[in-house]
Coordinates of C-alpha atoms in Angstrom, one line a residue:
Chain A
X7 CA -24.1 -13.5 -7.9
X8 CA -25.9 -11.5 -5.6
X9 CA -23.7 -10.7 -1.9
X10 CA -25.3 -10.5 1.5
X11 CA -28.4 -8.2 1.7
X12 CA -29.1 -6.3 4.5
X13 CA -32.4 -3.3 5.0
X14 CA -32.9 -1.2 5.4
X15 CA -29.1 0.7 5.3
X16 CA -30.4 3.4 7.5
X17 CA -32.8 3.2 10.8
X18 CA -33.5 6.5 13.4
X19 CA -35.6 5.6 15.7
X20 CA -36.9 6.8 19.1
X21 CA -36.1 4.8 22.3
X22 CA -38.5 2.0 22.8
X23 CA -39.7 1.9 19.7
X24 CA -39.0 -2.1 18.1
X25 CA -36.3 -2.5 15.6
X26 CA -35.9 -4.9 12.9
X27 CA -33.2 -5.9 10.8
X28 CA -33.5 -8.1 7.8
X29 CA -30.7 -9.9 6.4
X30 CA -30.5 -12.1 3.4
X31 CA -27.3 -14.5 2.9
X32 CA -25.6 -15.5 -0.2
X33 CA -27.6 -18.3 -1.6
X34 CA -26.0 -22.0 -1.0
X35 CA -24.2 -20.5 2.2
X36 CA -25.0 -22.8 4.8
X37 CA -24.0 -20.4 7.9
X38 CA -25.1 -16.9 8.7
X39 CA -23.8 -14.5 11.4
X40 CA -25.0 -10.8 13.1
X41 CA -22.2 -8.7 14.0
X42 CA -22.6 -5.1 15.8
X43 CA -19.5 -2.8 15.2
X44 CA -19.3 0.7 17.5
X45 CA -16.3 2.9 18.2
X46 CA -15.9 2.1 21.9
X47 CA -16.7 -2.0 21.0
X48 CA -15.1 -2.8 17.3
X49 CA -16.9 -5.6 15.7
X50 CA -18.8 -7.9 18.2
X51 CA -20.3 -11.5 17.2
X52 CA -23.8 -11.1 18.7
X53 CA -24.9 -14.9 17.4
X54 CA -24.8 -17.1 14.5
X55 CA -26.8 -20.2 12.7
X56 CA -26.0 -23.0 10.9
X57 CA -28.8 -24.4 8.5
X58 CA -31.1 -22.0 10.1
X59 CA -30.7 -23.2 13.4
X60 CA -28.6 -20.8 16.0
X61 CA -25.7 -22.5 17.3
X62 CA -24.1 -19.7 19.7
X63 CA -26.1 -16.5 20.8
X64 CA -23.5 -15.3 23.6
X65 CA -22.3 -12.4 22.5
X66 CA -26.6 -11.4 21.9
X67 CA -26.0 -8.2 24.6
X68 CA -29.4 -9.2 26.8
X69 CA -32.7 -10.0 26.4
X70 CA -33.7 -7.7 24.3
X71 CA -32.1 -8.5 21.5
X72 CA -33.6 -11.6 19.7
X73 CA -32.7 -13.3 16.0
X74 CA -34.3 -15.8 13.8
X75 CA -33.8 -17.7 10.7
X76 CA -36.9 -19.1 9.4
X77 CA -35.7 -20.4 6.7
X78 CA -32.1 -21.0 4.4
X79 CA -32.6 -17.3 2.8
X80 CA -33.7 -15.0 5.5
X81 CA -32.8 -13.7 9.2
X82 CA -34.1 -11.1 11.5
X83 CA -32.5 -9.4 14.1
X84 CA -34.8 -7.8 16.6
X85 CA -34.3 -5.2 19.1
X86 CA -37.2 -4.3 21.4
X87 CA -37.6 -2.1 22.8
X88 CA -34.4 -0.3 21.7
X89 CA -32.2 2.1 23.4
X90 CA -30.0 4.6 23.0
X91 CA -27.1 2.6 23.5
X92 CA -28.0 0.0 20.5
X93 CA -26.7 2.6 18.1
X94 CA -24.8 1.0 15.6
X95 CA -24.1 -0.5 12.3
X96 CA -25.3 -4.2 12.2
X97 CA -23.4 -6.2 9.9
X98 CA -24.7 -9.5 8.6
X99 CA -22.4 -12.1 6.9
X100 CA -22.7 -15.5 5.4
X101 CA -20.0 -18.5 4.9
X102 CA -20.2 -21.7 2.9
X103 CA -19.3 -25.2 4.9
X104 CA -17.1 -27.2 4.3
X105 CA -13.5 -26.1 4.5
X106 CA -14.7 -23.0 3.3
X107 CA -17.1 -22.1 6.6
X108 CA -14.8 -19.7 8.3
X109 CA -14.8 -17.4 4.6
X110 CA -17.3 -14.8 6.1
X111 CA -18.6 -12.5 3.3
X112 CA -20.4 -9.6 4.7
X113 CA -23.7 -7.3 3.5
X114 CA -23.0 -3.6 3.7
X115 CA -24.6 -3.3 6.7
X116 CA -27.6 -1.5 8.8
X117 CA -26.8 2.2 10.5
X118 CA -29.1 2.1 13.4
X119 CA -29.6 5.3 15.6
X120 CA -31.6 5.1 18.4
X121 CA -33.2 8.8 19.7
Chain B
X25 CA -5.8 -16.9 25.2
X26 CA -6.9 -15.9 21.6
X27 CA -6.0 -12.0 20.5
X28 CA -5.6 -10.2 17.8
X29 CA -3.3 -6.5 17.7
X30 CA -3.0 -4.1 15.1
X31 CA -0.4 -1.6 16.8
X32 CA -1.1 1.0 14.1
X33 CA -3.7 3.0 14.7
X34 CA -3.8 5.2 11.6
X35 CA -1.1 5.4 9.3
X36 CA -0.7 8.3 6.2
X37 CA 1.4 7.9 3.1
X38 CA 1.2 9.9 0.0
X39 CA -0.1 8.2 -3.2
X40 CA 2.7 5.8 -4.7
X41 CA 4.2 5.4 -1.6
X42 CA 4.4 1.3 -0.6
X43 CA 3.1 0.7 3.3
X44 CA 2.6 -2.5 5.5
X45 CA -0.1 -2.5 7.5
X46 CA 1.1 -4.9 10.6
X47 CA -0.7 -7.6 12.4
X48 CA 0.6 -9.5 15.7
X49 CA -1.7 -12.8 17.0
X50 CA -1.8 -14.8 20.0
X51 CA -3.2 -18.2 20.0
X52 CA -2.6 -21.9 21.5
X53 CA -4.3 -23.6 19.0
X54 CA -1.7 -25.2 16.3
X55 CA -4.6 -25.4 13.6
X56 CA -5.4 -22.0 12.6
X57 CA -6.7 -19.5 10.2
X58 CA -5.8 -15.4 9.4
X59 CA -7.8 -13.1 7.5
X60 CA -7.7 -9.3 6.6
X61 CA -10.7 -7.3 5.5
X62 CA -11.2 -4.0 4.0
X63 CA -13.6 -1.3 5.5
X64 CA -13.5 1.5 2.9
X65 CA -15.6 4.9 4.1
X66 CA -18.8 3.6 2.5
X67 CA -18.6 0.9 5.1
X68 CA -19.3 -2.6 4.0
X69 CA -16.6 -5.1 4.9
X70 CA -14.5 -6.7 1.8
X71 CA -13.3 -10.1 2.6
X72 CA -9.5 -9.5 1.3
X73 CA -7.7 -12.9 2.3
X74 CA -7.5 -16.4 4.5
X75 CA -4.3 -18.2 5.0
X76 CA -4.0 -21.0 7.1
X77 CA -1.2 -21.8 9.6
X78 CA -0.5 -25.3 7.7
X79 CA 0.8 -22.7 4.6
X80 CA 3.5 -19.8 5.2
X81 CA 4.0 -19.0 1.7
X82 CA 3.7 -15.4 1.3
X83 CA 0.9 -14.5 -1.4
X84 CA 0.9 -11.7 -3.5
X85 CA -2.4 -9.9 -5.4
X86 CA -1.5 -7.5 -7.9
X87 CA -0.5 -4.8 -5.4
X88 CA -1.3 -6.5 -2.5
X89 CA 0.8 -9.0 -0.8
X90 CA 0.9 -10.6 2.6
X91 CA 3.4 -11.9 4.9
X92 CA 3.0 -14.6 7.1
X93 CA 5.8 -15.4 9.7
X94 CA 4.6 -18.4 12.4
X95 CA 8.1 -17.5 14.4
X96 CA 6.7 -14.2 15.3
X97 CA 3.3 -14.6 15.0
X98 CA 2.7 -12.0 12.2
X99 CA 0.9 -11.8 9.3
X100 CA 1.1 -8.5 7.9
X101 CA 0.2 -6.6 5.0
X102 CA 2.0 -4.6 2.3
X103 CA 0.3 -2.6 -0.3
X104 CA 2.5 -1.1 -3.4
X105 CA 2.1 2.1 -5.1
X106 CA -0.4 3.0 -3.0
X107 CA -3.6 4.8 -4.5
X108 CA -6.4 6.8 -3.3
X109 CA -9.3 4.0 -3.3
X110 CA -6.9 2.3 -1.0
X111 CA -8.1 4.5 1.7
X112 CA -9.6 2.3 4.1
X113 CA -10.0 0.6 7.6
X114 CA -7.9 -2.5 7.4
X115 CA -8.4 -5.4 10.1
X116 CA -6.9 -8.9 10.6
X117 CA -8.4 -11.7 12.6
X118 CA -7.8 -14.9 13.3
X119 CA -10.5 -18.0 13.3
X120 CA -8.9 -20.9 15.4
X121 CA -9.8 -24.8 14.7
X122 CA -10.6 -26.0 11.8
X123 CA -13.9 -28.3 10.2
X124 CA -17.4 -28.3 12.1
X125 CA -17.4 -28.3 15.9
X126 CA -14.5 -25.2 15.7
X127 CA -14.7 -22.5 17.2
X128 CA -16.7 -19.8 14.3
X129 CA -15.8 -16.9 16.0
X130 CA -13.8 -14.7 14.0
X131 CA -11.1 -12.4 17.1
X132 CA -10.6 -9.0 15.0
X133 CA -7.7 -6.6 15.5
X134 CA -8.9 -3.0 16.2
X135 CA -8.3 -2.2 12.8
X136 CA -5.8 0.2 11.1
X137 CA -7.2 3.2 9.2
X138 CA -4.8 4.0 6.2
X139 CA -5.0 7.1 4.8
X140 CA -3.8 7.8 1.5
X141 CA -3.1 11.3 0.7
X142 CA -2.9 12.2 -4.1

């Protein structure tokens, strides 16, 4: 079975350019969630959905950070514009539910390096 | 308040050695689960283990094996005969709650890096 999908694996950009990031969970997974992991920060939760619908966007930085799930197989997280600062890699993992929904299994992740 | 501490920051053995990697947690909730993941250098994260706090029973996986004490809030983990490909960033964290309507959020240790040196 396929894992998490993430692309691209690399992004450079230039400030205030828009980013996105694309994410595909492991099929029959019923939650998704967008992590951001720096050296200063560790891994941070930036939000998460259940059955394509987000659930808890706190930890989303500010407002210009924005994800969706548009449907059971596909996410986006978008950064616009983007900064400096967002440089990171952006992780994207899926769980099943049940008593299984804490099981996060994670894609390999998007570098992102904002110029 | 929730927390996760992994004390060791990097930790260096030579091949075959056997090392525990060591993980402290804090939590009020008596309904709990602990995890450890592997971050080798290419990056991805590699789901390694969940216990819950309903099941102390050490587990053991081929080299790996994992200690879970509830007195002192530990649940470390101890890899024999170390090898090479075991060079990696280990973290624990802790999910609290259990079922829908928990908490989701997974509270990560900082993460050891083990190095393993042929």
């Amino acid at each position: 079975d396929a894992g998490v999908i993430q692309s691209p694996r690399h992004e450079v950009t230039e400030m205030g350019q828009e980013v996105t990031l694309r994410c595909k969970p492991i099929s029959g997974h019923d939650y998704l969630f967008w992590y951001r992991q720096t050296m200063m920060r560790g891994l941070e939760l930036l939000i998460y959905f259940n059955n394509n619908v987000p659930i808890d966007d706190s930890g989303m930085p500010e407002d210009r950070f924005s994800a969706k799930m548009p449907n059971a197989s596909f996410s986006t997280l978008k950064i616009q514009p983007s900064e400096p600062r967002d440089s990171a890699v952006y992780f994207c993992a899926s769980s099943r539910g049940g008593r299984s929904y804490n099981e996060q299994f994670f894609g390999p992740g998007t570098r992102l390096t904002v110029l | 308040a929730q927390k996760v501490t992994q004390a060791q920051t990097e930790i260096s053995v030579v091949e075959k050695e056997d090392v525990t990697l060591d993980c402290v947690y804090e939590t009020r909730d008596t309904t709990y689960y602990l995890f450890w993941y592997k971050q080798p250098p290419s990056g991805e994260l590699v789901f390694l283990i969940r216990r819950n706090s309903f099941d102390e029973q050490n587990e053991i996986s081929g080299r790996y094996s994992w200690n879970f004490q509830k007195s002192t809030s530990s649940f470390n983990f101890t890899i024999t005969a170390s090898q090479v490909v075991d060079s990696a960033v280990y973290f624990c964290a802790l999910s609290e709650g259990v079922g829908p309507g928990s908490n989701y959020q997974l509270i990560w240790g900082a993460g050891t890096k083990l190095i393993i040196k042929p």
